[in-house]
XYZ file of C-alpha atoms in Angstrom:
769
model
C -26.664 70.429 -122.014
C -27.272 67.270 -120.149
C -25.912 64.348 -119.184
C -29.308 62.734 -120.822
C -29.669 65.050 -124.309
C -26.311 63.908 -125.298
C -27.718 59.811 -124.014
C -30.179 61.092 -126.430
C -27.924 63.148 -129.439
C -25.727 59.837 -129.126
C -29.566 57.125 -129.292
C -29.888 59.042 -132.893
C -26.743 58.626 -133.882
C -26.587 54.787 -133.798
C -30.240 54.707 -135.280
C -30.034 56.943 -138.462
C -25.956 54.368 -138.267
C -28.095 51.252 -138.338
C -29.148 50.540 -142.074
C -31.378 47.276 -140.124
C -33.073 49.523 -138.853
C -35.138 51.366 -141.730
C -34.891 47.561 -143.356
C -38.031 46.855 -145.830
C -40.277 43.520 -144.780
C -39.067 41.081 -146.764
C -43.248 39.931 -147.836
C -43.542 44.169 -148.823
C -41.486 44.182 -152.105
C -43.733 42.310 -155.008
C -41.662 39.107 -156.057
C -39.462 38.325 -153.199
C -41.457 35.158 -151.622
C -41.622 33.840 -155.438
C -37.765 34.462 -155.491
C -37.421 32.948 -151.290
C -39.148 29.402 -152.794
C -38.754 29.613 -156.292
C -34.425 30.837 -157.083
C -36.300 32.276 -159.924
C -37.403 35.453 -160.409
C -36.612 37.119 -164.135
C -37.969 40.186 -164.591
C -38.952 40.811 -161.418
C -39.351 44.107 -159.487
C -38.023 44.080 -157.209
C -36.914 47.617 -156.409
C -35.708 48.688 -152.760
C -35.974 45.311 -151.505
C -34.033 43.992 -148.511
C -33.015 40.974 -149.662
C -29.794 41.529 -147.557
C -28.397 38.487 -146.003
C -29.918 36.085 -148.103
C -29.115 32.785 -149.628
C -29.900 33.343 -153.312
C -26.669 30.777 -154.472
C -27.425 29.723 -158.015
C -30.805 32.033 -158.362
C -31.813 34.011 -162.311
C -32.482 37.323 -161.405
C -31.888 37.570 -165.303
C -33.299 41.447 -166.261
C -34.955 42.275 -163.064
C -35.427 45.753 -161.304
C -32.879 45.081 -158.062
C -32.668 49.321 -158.266
C -32.144 50.794 -154.125
C -32.423 46.790 -153.152
C -30.151 45.923 -149.658
C -28.207 43.441 -150.919
C -25.687 43.832 -148.537
C -23.889 40.918 -146.930
C -26.168 38.784 -149.218
C -24.612 35.285 -151.101
C -25.037 35.811 -154.743
C -22.263 32.909 -156.131
C -23.061 31.684 -159.554
C -25.877 33.680 -159.863
C -27.718 35.051 -162.761
C -28.290 38.525 -162.767
C -27.247 39.529 -167.036
C -29.299 42.298 -167.990
C -30.190 43.301 -164.509
C -30.968 46.583 -162.829
C -29.071 47.174 -159.839
C -28.122 51.514 -159.965
C -27.944 52.704 -156.480
C -28.135 49.106 -155.153
C -26.073 48.302 -151.545
C -23.627 44.653 -152.320
C -21.158 45.952 -149.383
C -19.976 42.344 -148.827
C -22.473 40.392 -150.344
C -20.497 37.314 -152.624
C -20.433 37.178 -156.077
C -18.646 34.681 -157.262
C -18.408 33.781 -160.789
C -22.072 35.203 -160.670
C -22.945 36.574 -164.646
C -23.606 40.333 -164.197
C -23.632 41.062 -168.356
C -24.804 44.200 -168.923
C -26.442 45.057 -165.559
C -27.067 48.115 -164.679
C -24.247 48.971 -161.250
C -24.902 52.647 -162.132
C -23.859 54.098 -157.793
C -23.874 50.445 -156.461
C -22.236 49.816 -153.504
C -19.673 46.898 -153.558
C -17.877 47.833 -151.045
C -15.468 44.614 -149.731
C -17.407 42.494 -151.698
C -16.244 39.103 -153.414
C -16.343 38.810 -156.933
C -14.036 36.257 -157.866
C -14.969 35.063 -160.980
C -17.714 37.165 -162.651
C -18.561 38.499 -165.324
C -19.292 42.328 -165.817
C -18.713 42.916 -169.380
C -20.467 45.668 -170.789
C -21.571 46.518 -167.004
C -21.982 50.020 -166.302
C -21.062 50.634 -162.979
C -20.313 54.274 -163.369
C -20.142 55.620 -159.951
C -20.195 52.436 -157.959
C -17.991 52.375 -155.535
C -15.590 48.891 -155.633
C -13.586 49.959 -152.426
C -11.648 46.892 -151.016
C -13.561 44.247 -152.977
C -11.936 41.345 -154.235
C -12.093 41.321 -157.718
C -9.238 38.884 -159.126
C -10.116 37.163 -162.519
C -13.332 39.165 -162.514
C -14.210 39.936 -166.684
C -14.483 44.003 -166.649
C -14.677 44.438 -170.812
C -15.954 47.135 -172.443
C -17.176 47.762 -168.659
C -18.151 51.461 -167.938
C -15.529 52.355 -164.531
C -15.721 55.885 -164.971
C -15.382 58.136 -161.836
C -15.818 54.246 -159.579
C -14.138 54.171 -156.482
C -11.850 51.206 -156.711
C -9.693 51.923 -153.957
C -7.727 49.095 -152.368
C -8.725 46.840 -154.355
C -8.150 43.546 -155.872
C -8.160 43.208 -159.521
C -5.414 41.069 -160.087
C -5.612 38.982 -163.234
C -8.687 40.715 -164.079
C -10.129 41.488 -167.689
C -10.874 44.811 -167.923
C -9.757 45.035 -171.630
C -11.533 48.300 -173.344
C -12.933 49.145 -170.549
C -13.292 53.034 -169.239
C -12.394 53.755 -166.389
C -11.481 57.700 -167.177
C -12.014 59.158 -163.972
C -11.702 56.279 -161.563
C -10.186 56.102 -158.190
C -7.593 52.849 -158.021
C -5.691 54.141 -154.842
C -3.278 51.490 -153.183
C -5.772 48.561 -155.432
C -3.639 45.855 -157.130
C -3.705 45.525 -160.680
C -0.817 42.909 -160.677
C -0.646 40.703 -163.696
C -4.228 42.164 -164.751
C -4.814 43.112 -168.733
C -5.550 46.178 -168.765
C -4.898 46.851 -173.102
C -6.664 49.921 -174.408
C -8.393 50.475 -171.417
C -9.340 54.313 -170.412
C -7.588 55.034 -167.684
C -7.133 59.098 -168.293
C -7.312 60.968 -164.985
C -7.771 57.877 -163.558
C -6.047 57.424 -159.927
C -3.548 55.233 -159.127
C -1.295 56.163 -157.158
C 0.660 53.285 -154.991
C -1.469 50.848 -156.840
C 0.126 47.390 -157.284
C 0.592 46.757 -161.425
C 3.457 44.215 -161.845
C 3.363 42.597 -165.072
C -0.095 44.551 -165.767
C -0.725 44.600 -169.960
C -1.437 48.127 -170.324
C -0.495 48.310 -174.372
C -2.826 51.051 -176.341
C -4.373 51.867 -172.557
C -5.171 55.530 -172.578
C -3.072 57.178 -169.422
C -3.414 60.887 -170.460
C -3.264 62.696 -166.933
C -2.816 59.974 -164.561
C -1.879 59.605 -161.645
C 1.197 57.011 -161.392
C 2.519 58.300 -157.713
C 4.503 55.995 -155.571
C 2.187 53.006 -157.983
C 4.819 49.854 -158.841
C 4.732 48.738 -162.542
C 7.942 46.138 -162.762
C 7.931 44.504 -165.721
C 4.041 45.786 -167.370
C 3.850 46.685 -170.745
C 3.617 50.352 -171.392
C 5.221 50.288 -175.303
C 2.272 51.656 -177.185
C 0.378 53.136 -173.770
C -0.299 56.914 -174.233
C 0.940 58.709 -171.019
C 0.719 62.414 -172.038
C 1.305 64.911 -168.448
C 1.531 61.404 -166.228
C 2.433 61.532 -163.272
C 5.448 59.249 -162.393
C 7.130 61.032 -159.604
C 8.547 57.799 -157.639
C 6.722 55.037 -159.484
C 8.299 52.077 -159.783
C 9.687 50.942 -163.502
C 11.578 48.411 -163.199
C 12.442 45.718 -166.299
C 9.326 48.010 -167.700
C 8.978 48.877 -171.188
C 8.406 51.779 -172.597
C 8.148 52.806 -176.276
C 10.536 49.614 -177.033
C 12.911 50.813 -174.594
C 13.871 49.635 -170.596
C 12.462 51.766 -168.102
C 15.126 50.579 -165.644
C 16.168 47.816 -163.641
C 16.027 48.216 -159.327
C 20.199 49.178 -159.836
C 19.197 51.760 -161.836
C 16.160 53.331 -159.803
C 18.005 53.544 -156.587
C 20.706 55.354 -158.940
C 18.710 57.567 -159.830
C 16.996 59.228 -156.523
C 18.861 62.368 -155.900
C 20.167 63.426 -152.353
C 17.356 65.464 -151.220
C 19.356 69.414 -148.738
C 19.052 68.119 -145.920
C 20.879 64.474 -146.394
C 23.972 66.851 -147.474
C 26.407 69.399 -145.976
C 24.880 72.043 -144.169
C 24.019 75.543 -145.945
C 24.323 77.590 -142.609
C 24.345 76.111 -138.504
C 22.219 77.041 -137.102
C 23.593 80.600 -136.798
C 26.989 80.322 -139.071
C 26.969 81.144 -142.855
C 28.588 78.411 -144.284
C 30.913 77.901 -147.763
C 27.756 74.429 -148.905
C 25.879 75.376 -150.893
C 21.456 75.156 -152.134
C 22.026 72.406 -154.906
C 20.729 74.020 -158.482
C 16.845 73.628 -158.405
C 16.072 72.925 -154.924
C 13.945 74.935 -152.474
C 14.151 74.203 -149.004
C 12.037 76.039 -145.957
C 13.015 76.075 -141.490
C 10.488 77.460 -138.880
C 11.428 77.459 -136.097
C 10.236 79.419 -132.739
C 13.526 80.229 -129.976
C 11.939 80.469 -126.397
C 13.337 82.249 -123.948
C 12.076 81.022 -120.607
C 10.531 83.946 -117.979
C 12.595 82.690 -115.145
C 16.070 83.994 -116.254
C 14.998 87.119 -115.937
C 12.605 89.706 -113.936
C 9.313 89.571 -116.848
C 8.086 87.404 -119.379
C 4.545 85.376 -119.401
C 5.391 81.845 -118.473
C 4.786 81.130 -121.985
C 8.736 82.275 -122.124
C 9.888 84.756 -124.950
C 9.152 83.854 -128.124
C 11.089 84.571 -131.507
C 10.039 82.929 -134.391
C 12.281 82.906 -137.743
C 12.030 81.916 -140.805
C 14.123 80.584 -143.910
C 14.192 80.089 -147.170
C 17.009 78.940 -149.702
C 16.317 78.516 -153.337
C 19.581 77.455 -155.565
C 19.393 78.721 -159.121
C 23.330 76.662 -159.552
C 24.646 74.236 -157.680
C 26.968 77.747 -157.702
C 24.586 80.147 -157.041
C 21.654 80.554 -154.307
C 18.995 83.035 -153.298
C 17.602 84.221 -149.321
C 14.909 85.756 -147.420
C 14.199 85.318 -143.727
C 12.471 86.277 -141.531
C 11.948 87.025 -137.649
C 9.546 88.301 -134.858
C 9.530 89.150 -131.919
C 7.198 91.119 -129.695
C 6.813 90.992 -125.634
C 8.363 93.106 -122.783
C 12.361 92.133 -122.309
C 12.790 89.899 -120.058
C 15.166 92.865 -117.377
C 14.800 96.494 -116.869
C 16.871 98.650 -119.106
C 17.659 101.713 -116.379
C 15.715 100.976 -114.067
C 12.012 100.877 -116.835
C 10.630 97.849 -118.072
C 10.996 97.762 -121.796
C 7.937 96.094 -124.487
C 9.086 95.242 -127.774
C 7.875 94.518 -130.647
C 10.318 93.791 -133.763
C 9.931 92.395 -137.256
C 12.091 91.767 -139.374
C 12.339 91.083 -143.399
C 15.749 90.221 -145.908
C 16.817 89.204 -148.982
C 20.109 87.431 -149.168
C 22.234 86.295 -152.345
C 25.208 83.420 -151.576
C 27.405 82.758 -154.613
C 30.312 79.649 -153.955
C 33.514 81.522 -155.732
C 35.563 78.223 -154.986
C 34.842 74.717 -154.577
C 37.372 72.250 -154.210
C 37.474 68.677 -152.878
C 38.075 69.657 -149.218
C 38.011 73.353 -149.396
C 35.379 75.591 -150.828
C 34.994 79.685 -149.974
C 31.642 81.890 -150.622
C 30.928 85.012 -150.531
C 27.391 86.365 -148.973
C 25.360 89.794 -149.205
C 22.355 90.494 -147.948
C 20.073 93.642 -147.500
C 17.089 93.897 -144.618
C 14.740 96.129 -143.004
C 14.235 96.080 -139.744
C 10.529 97.304 -137.895
C 10.913 98.176 -134.032
C 8.972 99.313 -132.134
C 8.935 100.042 -128.294
C 7.634 101.785 -125.487
C 10.695 104.862 -124.707
C 11.695 107.243 -126.665
C 15.412 106.617 -127.766
C 14.982 103.301 -129.210
C 15.808 101.114 -124.821
C 17.286 104.205 -123.759
C 14.857 103.017 -120.723
C 13.069 106.130 -120.501
C 9.101 105.674 -121.017
C 6.191 107.460 -122.670
C 2.492 107.195 -123.469
C 2.655 104.354 -126.255
C 5.069 103.086 -129.259
C 7.461 104.853 -130.573
C 7.758 102.703 -134.484
C 11.061 102.987 -136.030
C 12.281 101.805 -139.557
C 15.759 100.485 -140.312
C 18.184 99.440 -143.016
C 20.337 97.031 -142.532
C 22.622 94.828 -144.456
C 25.881 92.599 -144.615
C 28.391 90.850 -145.917
C 30.255 87.660 -144.889
C 33.029 85.791 -146.502
C 32.900 81.761 -145.022
C 35.566 79.388 -145.671
C 34.378 75.355 -145.430
C 37.426 72.444 -145.265
C 36.217 68.989 -145.438
C 37.970 66.555 -143.429
C 36.183 63.479 -144.377
C 32.159 63.441 -145.408
C 31.353 63.762 -141.463
C 33.276 65.703 -140.103
C 33.655 69.787 -140.917
C 35.019 73.497 -139.908
C 33.529 76.750 -141.280
C 35.350 79.911 -140.365
C 33.011 83.169 -141.238
C 34.557 86.028 -141.074
C 31.690 89.135 -141.414
C 30.637 92.597 -141.365
C 26.659 93.502 -140.487
C 25.966 96.958 -141.451
C 23.375 99.235 -138.690
C 22.506 102.823 -138.660
C 24.693 103.453 -135.208
C 21.522 105.875 -133.725
C 17.672 105.284 -133.723
C 15.375 108.375 -132.966
C 18.400 110.003 -131.368
C 19.862 107.180 -129.132
C 22.598 105.275 -130.530
C 22.062 102.156 -132.461
C 24.355 98.873 -133.117
C 25.711 100.636 -135.419
C 28.627 98.838 -137.868
C 29.645 95.477 -136.546
C 32.523 93.727 -137.259
C 33.058 89.576 -136.828
C 34.776 86.429 -136.839
C 32.483 83.684 -136.819
C 33.534 79.721 -136.265
C 31.512 76.475 -136.422
C 31.247 71.929 -136.797
C 29.086 70.135 -138.436
C 29.390 66.539 -137.315
C 27.254 63.853 -138.907
C 28.190 60.310 -137.020
C 24.873 59.009 -138.830
C 22.837 58.590 -141.455
C 19.777 60.605 -140.003
C 21.630 62.622 -137.259
C 24.197 65.015 -136.675
C 25.610 68.212 -134.234
C 26.421 71.406 -134.984
C 27.931 74.211 -132.898
C 28.966 77.710 -133.653
C 30.067 81.260 -131.916
C 30.773 84.250 -133.356
C 33.086 87.242 -131.389
C 32.288 90.778 -133.086
C 34.651 93.127 -132.740
C 33.246 96.600 -133.555
C 33.167 99.715 -133.680
C 29.457 98.804 -133.922
C 27.862 96.595 -131.053
C 25.651 93.750 -131.357
C 23.628 94.097 -127.648
C 22.504 96.669 -125.023
C 23.623 96.628 -121.577
C 20.906 97.115 -118.829
C 22.832 99.339 -116.610
C 22.752 102.830 -119.436
C 21.400 101.073 -122.375
C 25.216 101.508 -123.832
C 25.762 99.843 -126.952
C 28.699 96.514 -126.121
C 30.225 93.246 -127.644
C 29.058 90.296 -126.357
C 29.869 86.542 -128.070
C 26.955 84.482 -129.882
C 26.581 81.195 -129.841
C 24.685 77.776 -130.143
C 24.940 74.289 -130.309
C 22.770 71.503 -130.851
C 21.066 68.655 -132.996
C 19.415 67.364 -136.404
C 17.334 64.835 -137.011
C 16.069 63.728 -140.435
C 12.026 62.690 -140.462
C 12.993 60.948 -143.776
C 15.319 62.089 -146.173
C 13.233 65.616 -146.980
C 12.461 66.439 -144.153
C 13.619 66.800 -140.251
C 14.062 68.517 -137.325
C 16.283 71.264 -136.012
C 17.038 71.310 -131.573
C 19.148 73.561 -130.496
C 20.527 75.693 -127.121
C 21.744 79.711 -128.418
C 21.502 83.035 -127.285
C 21.214 84.385 -130.510
C 18.092 86.896 -131.194
C 18.126 87.007 -135.280
C 18.623 84.841 -138.031
C 18.787 86.932 -140.500
C 22.131 87.553 -141.660
C 23.043 90.790 -140.488
C 20.832 90.373 -136.974
C 22.011 86.406 -136.928
C 25.256 88.244 -134.969
C 22.685 89.908 -132.102
C 21.935 89.078 -128.388
C 18.479 88.830 -127.091
C 18.742 92.206 -124.573
C 19.832 93.181 -122.412
C 23.284 91.571 -122.553
C 23.940 88.571 -124.145
C 23.359 86.101 -120.386
C 19.101 85.129 -121.949
C 19.631 81.110 -123.596
C 16.892 79.767 -125.610
C 16.139 76.706 -126.219
C 14.916 76.510 -130.086
C 13.403 73.996 -132.574
C 13.110 74.350 -136.131
C 11.447 72.539 -138.091
C 13.107 72.179 -142.451
C 11.034 70.582 -145.002
C 12.709 70.333 -149.208
C 9.832 70.160 -151.215
C 9.714 67.307 -154.498
C 9.559 69.112 -157.694
C 10.922 65.974 -159.177
C 14.252 65.720 -157.754
C 13.384 62.352 -157.382
C 13.987 62.435 -153.652
C 13.767 59.146 -151.906
C 9.739 59.043 -149.247
C 11.681 57.172 -146.445
C 14.747 55.432 -145.016
C 13.381 52.016 -144.646
C 13.668 49.477 -147.262
C 11.241 47.885 -149.458
C 7.962 49.406 -149.947
C 5.717 51.187 -148.636
C 2.907 49.594 -146.741
C -0.926 51.205 -147.996
C -3.611 52.267 -145.615
C -6.361 49.911 -145.065
C -9.234 52.026 -144.478
C -8.882 51.395 -140.322
C -6.104 53.195 -140.756
C -6.982 55.414 -142.933
C -9.945 55.861 -140.171
C -6.408 57.455 -137.779
C -5.256 60.260 -139.188
C -8.232 61.747 -138.485
C -7.301 63.351 -134.394
C -9.236 61.714 -131.409
C -11.600 64.636 -130.093
C -8.771 65.931 -127.098
C -6.071 63.521 -127.690
C -3.742 63.345 -130.744
C -3.035 60.176 -132.733
C 0.364 59.212 -133.907
C -0.647 59.274 -137.054
C -0.388 61.461 -140.154
C -1.441 62.422 -143.270
C 0.335 61.590 -146.584
C 1.985 63.317 -148.595
C 0.031 66.071 -150.760
C -2.820 65.674 -149.026
C -5.776 67.987 -147.122
C -7.464 67.668 -143.946
C -10.392 69.501 -143.417
C -12.017 70.055 -139.612
C -14.444 71.885 -137.580
C -17.494 71.159 -135.752
C -19.236 73.514 -132.027
C -18.953 72.489 -128.941
C -16.283 72.510 -127.218
C -15.515 76.007 -128.527
C -16.347 76.577 -132.485
C -13.965 76.857 -135.066
C -12.174 75.147 -137.469
C -8.263 73.312 -139.399
C -6.695 72.942 -141.904
C -3.728 70.335 -142.132
C -1.752 68.516 -144.124
C 1.267 66.511 -144.783
C 4.833 67.584 -146.212
C 5.932 64.758 -146.457
C 5.394 61.173 -145.234
C 5.695 61.862 -140.617
C 5.487 65.150 -140.990
C 2.151 67.096 -141.071
C 1.310 71.314 -140.563
C -1.386 72.557 -139.017
C -3.203 75.783 -138.641
C -6.471 76.706 -136.642
C -9.196 79.580 -136.194
C -11.676 79.561 -132.864
C -13.541 80.488 -130.065
C -12.944 78.468 -127.064
C -15.184 78.313 -124.302
C -14.664 79.484 -121.073
C -12.347 77.621 -118.793
C -13.015 77.134 -115.290
C -9.853 78.318 -113.833
C -9.975 81.064 -115.961
C -7.183 81.183 -118.612
C -8.422 84.460 -120.078
C -8.456 82.924 -123.544
C -12.448 82.480 -124.589
C -12.375 85.609 -127.549
C -11.027 84.429 -131.381
C -7.415 82.958 -131.236
C -5.753 81.637 -134.480
C -2.809 79.258 -134.376
C 0.116 77.041 -135.890
C 0.897 73.016 -134.894
C 3.396 70.392 -136.981
C 3.597 67.002 -136.493
C 6.167 64.580 -136.888
C 5.481 61.354 -136.332
C 9.332 59.448 -135.759
C 8.049 55.576 -136.049
C 4.717 53.199 -137.517
C 3.105 50.624 -136.744
C 1.235 50.667 -140.016
C 4.921 50.497 -142.433
C 6.118 47.414 -139.410
C 7.564 49.534 -135.397
C 6.145 47.641 -132.295
C 4.167 50.810 -132.281
C 3.670 54.517 -133.243
C 5.315 57.377 -131.410
C 5.285 61.186 -131.977
C 5.315 64.472 -131.046
C 3.547 67.820 -131.670
C 4.492 71.362 -130.452
C 1.250 74.610 -131.221
C 1.120 77.562 -130.143
C -1.823 79.940 -130.534
C -3.076 83.925 -130.364
C -5.973 85.838 -129.068
C -7.208 88.234 -132.112
C -8.211 90.677 -130.220
C -4.883 91.027 -127.269
C -1.450 90.019 -126.722
C -2.254 86.959 -124.643
C 0.221 83.283 -126.171
C -0.442 80.086 -125.279
C 2.385 77.160 -126.005
C 1.673 73.370 -125.871
C 3.602 70.435 -125.985
C 2.825 66.654 -126.670
C 4.293 63.225 -127.340
C 2.157 60.525 -128.214
C 1.948 56.704 -127.905
C -0.115 55.014 -130.267
C -0.804 50.520 -130.364
C -2.949 48.682 -132.004
C -2.986 45.086 -130.415
C -5.843 44.034 -133.384
C -7.094 46.582 -136.047
C -10.410 47.793 -134.330
C -8.424 48.910 -131.565
C -6.456 51.752 -131.098
C -4.967 53.146 -127.947
C -3.507 55.828 -126.862
C -1.228 57.551 -124.369
C -1.072 61.273 -125.545
C 1.478 62.916 -122.260
C 1.326 67.001 -122.688
C 2.295 70.572 -121.437
C 0.515 73.335 -121.640
C 1.295 76.949 -120.494
C -0.710 79.977 -120.746
C 1.265 83.443 -119.390
C 2.570 82.087 -115.535
C 0.058 78.671 -115.903
C 2.141 75.635 -116.638
C -0.238 72.480 -117.151
C 1.563 68.752 -116.781
C -1.394 65.783 -117.929
C -1.074 62.475 -119.913
C -3.824 61.776 -122.017
C -5.076 58.090 -121.962
C -7.602 56.997 -124.900
C -9.308 54.040 -127.391
C -10.120 54.386 -130.272
C -12.932 50.958 -131.053
C -13.878 50.259 -134.622
C -17.491 48.446 -133.497
C -18.337 48.525 -137.172
C -17.946 49.157 -140.576
C -16.589 53.347 -139.939
C -18.235 53.206 -136.628
C -15.614 53.874 -133.650
C -16.605 54.510 -130.201
C -14.187 57.263 -128.720
C -13.222 57.741 -124.883
C -10.416 60.125 -123.526
C -9.584 61.148 -120.298
C -6.583 64.089 -119.307
C -5.057 64.287 -115.415
C -3.023 66.706 -114.337
C -0.435 66.112 -112.328
C -0.531 69.877 -111.670
C -3.137 69.743 -109.527
C -5.953 70.937 -112.458
C -9.407 69.477 -113.412
C -8.850 66.911 -115.497
C -10.402 66.759 -119.000
C -12.672 63.938 -120.786
C -15.260 63.312 -123.873
C -16.804 60.071 -125.263
C -18.063 59.487 -127.860
C -19.330 58.463 -131.451
C -17.597 59.125 -135.032
C -18.685 57.156 -138.507
C -16.391 57.981 -141.271
C -17.253 56.691 -144.543
C -14.329 55.533 -147.173
C -16.092 56.226 -149.938
C -16.790 59.893 -148.912
C -13.364 60.541 -147.139
C -15.985 62.657 -144.321
C -16.333 61.424 -140.532
C -19.112 63.102 -138.168
C -17.978 62.900 -134.381
C -21.472 63.695 -131.999
C -19.128 64.049 -128.472
C -19.284 64.909 -125.295
C -16.651 66.705 -123.095
C -15.528 69.697 -120.223
C -12.667 70.925 -122.532
C -12.942 74.090 -123.171
C -12.128 73.906 -126.766
C -9.614 71.243 -129.380
C -6.741 73.024 -130.253
C -3.894 73.726 -128.562
C -4.363 74.720 -125.083
C -8.039 74.883 -124.672
C -8.273 70.929 -125.429
C -6.432 70.203 -121.589
C -8.063 73.052 -119.902
C -11.474 72.026 -118.287
C -14.947 74.676 -118.863
C -17.435 73.906 -115.342
C -20.632 72.613 -116.512
C -20.448 69.456 -119.845
C -21.249 70.247 -122.988
C -22.781 68.160 -126.475
C -20.781 68.636 -129.674
C -20.620 67.608 -133.930
C -17.696 67.597 -135.924
C -17.241 66.944 -139.205
C -13.611 65.898 -140.588
C -12.502 65.898 -144.622
C -10.064 64.594 -146.577
C -9.272 65.000 -149.808
C -6.609 63.972 -152.343
C -3.878 61.910 -151.923
C -3.956 58.065 -151.321
C -6.886 57.855 -149.730
């Protein structure tokens, strides 16, 4: 589309988002003149009237019909609105200080960001009303109905909510300190992150309420009903429940459980240890190993990727079971017997490990695994170099037995020795295969800092089989396998591994194998590790004190830009769905594993790129973003890194991208973004640095401007647009113009020939928003 079309679309959007454009003329509503002149209009019909930004302090509007009226920003302090009908009225940012709203009908009304200090809403009906961010301290809500109302981030300190119906209400990150909620119905309410210090909850119904991350220090809960309530990470210092003290601050800290990521490693990058997965815990390790093509004759610029997944579950403190998957689909980096070899390889393993000796400094375990390898090559006999017209498939059964020994010098330093045997067939499709491979491994794990550890390991095979294929004659031979790198804890339950290795496999039997041919190919490997909290009570982060709740503006920035990435991540137990058209057509789903760790899956049909990278088909992909600094929590700026990869559905053409995201907010309304990126597809590598702004010009309405120039000479990518995000609906809409081929991974840095106009929709679910 033309830029003229974009301007027209942008103007239309602004008109739709500006209530004043459609404001009703004051003189057209019956009774308005009387109200303006006398400040009295008892029982008047003012339905749909525009009374915004007027001074109606001390007005008498008792019994008036103000349903659907616009009272945004109006001064109604000390006004009498008792018995008035205000259903679906807009009172956002209105001043209702000491107003009388006894028995008023406020169903569906918008009182967000309003000031109601000292107001009386006894017996009022606020079903489904929006009071997000409102000042409600010392307000009387006794016996009022707040069924499914939105009170997120509202200040209800010292409020009187005796007997109020708050069933299903949303009070995330609200303040209820010193509030009286005795006999209130809070069943099914979302109170996550709420401050309820010294609140009175006597006889309150909290059945199935979400109190995760809430602060109930000193609250009165002795006669409250907490059936099936979620108390994960809830502070209960000096709180009384059923007549007994629950915890003190020191008790709460003692009750925290060390996550598996904080404990000695159950395996190094490529070597099993005698440490065990804690009983009842679960860990995921998702990674990739990139063998770059510069080391060999073949391979795309994106490298030769080996994708890995490990899952470990501690049944008891002495017994763990695990599963592992290893995937490779690419050409091998060098010829074998003079011929190029395409290899498609998928392995899966089930394993069990039992700790037979646990002493103060010395542990011994035994591990066994059963595995299946699916191997497809374009050679007649594994890797003999004899070409065929298609792929030949073989399913291979394998296994291993390992006996790791671990010696602990001190709490930060361990050494490990692991003798093992891997069992493979001696032939595959009539050609020599790996056979039985006995080996001895040794490794070191050292954690000098709370959040930083270093690992290194080496394994030496000594037959009678072998662990790699020789290029000149396809013979099976033995070569050492090694790895070395670091582990950084993002927070107690998640970590990032970065290391170098020449290992090809990651399952217990295949971790002795190298990428063929030979063992000279080295990979840069990254693994994201995560321990889900199923009631183990892991610490949320390494910060001292409570986390700062997100404001509505903070929430806006958990959504990425149009072509640039924002540094903020979703809150735990939340979901973000996004879809749109314009710069490509597609959608994505993202969630947060923990604070500071976010993963995403996407599906998109990219537009044709100007440089013709041949990705203008349906692609699927995944991404992970991890945050190291968070300005909202007190750091000087926010910083994250993000990695993504994708592949066309119809053809084996993949791409990947790595990003760094620096984000600084000099004022709450303005976010400045620096987003360096490097993307790789085939033999093409793009390196650029995105520059962007996100500025809130009105509540929820943002202007986005982004531009990415490239150091490698490609056409720069730009985008400009408007975004509106409604905090109550948790729904956002973009209207934008851009020359990007798409919004996901590599497509966001690939320009197309003509600019387009697009629309995106964002939706947040769950959590503390």
